[in-house]
Amino acid sequence: MLSEAKTRKKILSNATDLFAYNPYGKVTIRKIAQSANVSPSLVIYYFISKENLYCQIFEEFFPELECMIKKLKKESNLTLSMIVNNYIEAWRVNSLIPVIIHRELLSLDHTEAKSRLINKLLMPHKKKLMSLLSSITECNPYNEKYYYMLVMSLSTYPFISEHISNEKNIDLSFLQNVYESVLPQAVC
């Protein structure tokens, strides 16, 4: 029998997979339980509801991003490329997170889970990233949103496109061309 921590992690992992491949509304506690090979009551025991389980996926991941931002703030010669590379590494370890975020943010459905995700995690994180970006010499109040968009789009695109095309190997070499052509000219 699995320990409580392993059982909880197994449920969370299987739920992450289900949410990555299905819209929030199509994933049920029963499907999560079947995928994790546990009873639905055990899913409820650990997570109380589907919304809590969904949000827990991000609540366990976002502290990693917060630590990354704190570490980057200590860099004396911080560049946009450094920030993008750090995000790419964070997504590489948790490659389904950007897929789930984009799936739900781009959906027209308004759910409590979506509101909770935006208000509790994404907006506070955006403020921290914007603050980090303001420490880059070329970044100023007039182009900081552009820099934010560059970081998020350049770092998530390989994972989202990989997920959509169902390719298993992610080749990030094309980003080198972006770094060489776009990033040095990112000043608006």
Coordinates of C-alpha atoms in Angstrom, one line a residue:
M1 CA 0.0 0.0 0.0
L2 CA 1.2 3.5 -0.9
S3 CA 2.0 6.0 1.9
E4 CA -0.4 9.0 2.2
A5 CA 2.1 11.3 0.6
K6 CA 2.7 9.0 -2.4
T7 CA -1.1 8.5 -2.8
R8 CA -1.7 12.2 -2.8
K9 CA 1.1 12.8 -5.2
K10 CA -0.2 10.0 -7.5
I11 CA -3.7 11.6 -7.5
L12 CA -2.2 15.0 -8.2
S13 CA 0.0 13.7 -11.1
N14 CA -2.9 11.9 -12.7
A15 CA -5.2 14.9 -12.4
T16 CA -2.5 17.1 -14.0
D17 CA -2.4 14.8 -17.0
L18 CA -6.2 14.8 -17.3
F19 CA -6.5 18.6 -17.0
A20 CA -3.7 19.0 -19.6
Y21 CA -5.6 16.8 -22.2
N22 CA -9.2 17.8 -21.3
P23 CA -11.1 21.0 -20.5
Y24 CA -11.7 21.6 -16.8
G25 CA -15.5 20.9 -17.2
K26 CA -14.8 17.4 -18.7
V27 CA -12.6 16.2 -15.9
T28 CA -14.5 14.6 -13.0
I29 CA -13.5 13.3 -9.6
R30 CA -14.5 9.8 -10.9
K31 CA -12.2 10.1 -13.9
I32 CA -9.3 11.3 -11.7
A33 CA -9.9 8.4 -9.3
Q34 CA -9.9 5.9 -12.2
S35 CA -6.8 7.3 -13.6
A36 CA -5.0 7.2 -10.3
N37 CA -6.5 3.8 -9.5
V38 CA -8.0 5.0 -6.2
S39 CA -11.6 5.5 -5.0
P40 CA -13.4 8.8 -5.6
S41 CA -13.7 9.2 -1.8
L42 CA -10.0 9.1 -1.5
V43 CA -9.6 12.0 -4.0
I44 CA -12.2 13.9 -1.9
Y45 CA -10.4 13.0 1.3
Y46 CA -7.1 14.5 0.0
F47 CA -8.5 17.5 -2.0
I48 CA -12.1 18.2 -0.8
S49 CA -13.2 19.1 -4.4
K50 CA -12.2 19.1 -8.0
E51 CA -11.6 22.9 -7.8
N52 CA -9.2 22.5 -4.8
L53 CA -7.4 19.7 -6.6
Y54 CA -7.1 21.8 -9.8
C55 CA -5.8 24.8 -7.9
Q56 CA -3.4 22.6 -5.8
I57 CA -1.6 21.7 -9.0
F58 CA -0.6 25.3 -9.4
E59 CA -0.3 26.1 -5.7
E60 CA 2.4 23.4 -5.4
F61 CA 4.2 24.7 -8.5
F62 CA 4.2 28.5 -8.1
P63 CA 6.5 28.6 -5.1
E64 CA 9.2 27.2 -7.5
L65 CA 8.6 30.3 -9.7
E66 CA 8.8 32.6 -6.7
C67 CA 12.1 31.1 -5.7
M68 CA 13.4 31.5 -9.2
I69 CA 12.4 35.2 -9.3
K70 CA 14.1 35.8 -5.9
K71 CA 17.3 34.1 -7.2
L72 CA 17.2 36.2 -10.4
K73 CA 16.8 39.4 -8.4
K74 CA 20.2 38.8 -6.9
E75 CA 21.9 38.7 -10.4
S76 CA 24.0 41.8 -11.0
N77 CA 23.8 41.7 -14.8
L78 CA 20.3 40.3 -15.4
T79 CA 19.2 40.0 -19.0
L80 CA 16.0 39.0 -20.7
S81 CA 17.7 35.9 -22.0
M82 CA 18.5 34.8 -18.4
I83 CA 14.9 35.2 -17.4
V84 CA 13.6 33.3 -20.4
N85 CA 16.1 30.5 -19.9
N86 CA 15.1 30.2 -16.2
Y87 CA 11.4 30.0 -17.1
I88 CA 12.2 27.4 -19.8
E89 CA 13.9 25.3 -17.2
A90 CA 11.0 25.6 -14.8
W91 CA 8.5 24.6 -17.5
R92 CA 10.8 21.8 -18.6
V93 CA 10.4 20.2 -15.2
N94 CA 6.7 20.9 -15.1
S95 CA 5.8 20.8 -18.8
L96 CA 2.1 20.4 -18.4
I97 CA 1.6 23.5 -16.3
P98 CA 1.8 26.0 -19.2
V99 CA -0.6 23.7 -21.2
I100 CA -3.2 23.7 -18.4
I101 CA -2.8 27.4 -17.8
H102 CA -3.3 28.3 -21.5
R103 CA -6.2 25.8 -21.9
E104 CA -8.2 27.4 -19.1
L105 CA -7.2 31.0 -19.6
L106 CA -8.2 30.8 -23.3
S107 CA -11.5 29.1 -22.6
L108 CA -14.6 31.1 -22.5
D109 CA -15.9 29.3 -19.5
H110 CA -15.9 31.2 -16.2
T111 CA -15.2 28.8 -13.3
E112 CA -14.4 29.4 -9.7
A113 CA -11.2 27.5 -10.3
K114 CA -10.2 29.9 -13.1
S115 CA -10.9 32.9 -11.0
R116 CA -8.9 31.5 -8.1
L117 CA -6.0 30.7 -10.4
I118 CA -6.0 34.2 -11.9
N119 CA -6.5 36.1 -8.6
K120 CA -4.5 34.0 -6.2
L121 CA -1.5 32.9 -8.4
L122 CA -1.2 34.4 -11.8
M123 CA -1.8 38.1 -11.1
P124 CA 0.5 38.2 -8.0
H125 CA 3.2 36.3 -10.0
K126 CA 2.8 38.7 -12.9
K127 CA 3.5 41.6 -10.6
K128 CA 6.7 39.9 -9.3
L129 CA 7.9 39.2 -12.8
M130 CA 7.2 42.8 -13.9
S131 CA 9.2 44.0 -10.9
L132 CA 12.0 41.7 -11.9
L133 CA 11.8 42.9 -15.5
S134 CA 12.1 46.5 -14.4
S135 CA 15.6 45.7 -13.1
I136 CA 16.8 45.1 -16.7
T137 CA 18.5 48.2 -18.1
E138 CA 16.5 48.3 -21.4
C139 CA 13.2 47.8 -19.7
N140 CA 11.2 50.9 -18.7
P141 CA 7.5 51.6 -17.9
Y142 CA 6.7 52.0 -21.6
N143 CA 7.9 48.6 -22.7
E144 CA 7.6 46.4 -19.6
K145 CA 4.4 44.7 -20.8
Y146 CA 6.2 43.9 -24.0
Y147 CA 9.1 42.3 -22.1
Y148 CA 6.5 40.4 -20.0
M149 CA 4.9 39.1 -23.2
L150 CA 8.3 38.0 -24.5
V151 CA 9.2 36.1 -21.4
M152 CA 5.9 34.3 -21.2
S153 CA 5.5 33.5 -24.9
L154 CA 9.1 32.5 -25.6
S155 CA 9.2 30.3 -22.6
T156 CA 5.8 28.6 -22.9
Y157 CA 5.5 28.2 -26.7
P158 CA 7.8 25.1 -27.0
F159 CA 5.8 23.2 -24.4
I160 CA 2.4 24.2 -25.7
S161 CA 3.3 23.4 -29.3
E162 CA 4.8 20.1 -28.2
H163 CA 1.7 19.2 -26.4
I164 CA -0.6 20.1 -29.3
S165 CA 1.4 18.2 -31.9
N166 CA 2.0 15.3 -29.5
E167 CA 5.7 15.2 -30.2
K168 CA 7.6 13.7 -27.3
N169 CA 11.0 15.4 -27.7
I170 CA 11.2 19.1 -27.3
D171 CA 13.8 20.8 -29.5
L172 CA 14.5 24.2 -28.1
S173 CA 17.4 25.0 -30.5
F174 CA 15.1 27.4 -32.6
L175 CA 15.1 29.7 -29.5
Q176 CA 18.7 30.5 -30.2
N177 CA 17.7 32.2 -33.4
V178 CA 15.1 34.2 -31.4
Y179 CA 17.7 35.2 -28.8
E180 CA 20.1 36.4 -31.5
S181 CA 17.6 38.3 -33.5
V182 CA 14.7 39.4 -31.3
L183 CA 16.0 39.8 -27.8
P184 CA 18.8 42.2 -28.5
Q185 CA 16.3 44.5 -30.2
A186 CA 13.6 44.1 -27.6
V187 CA 13.7 47.8 -26.6
C188 CA 10.5 49.4 -27.8

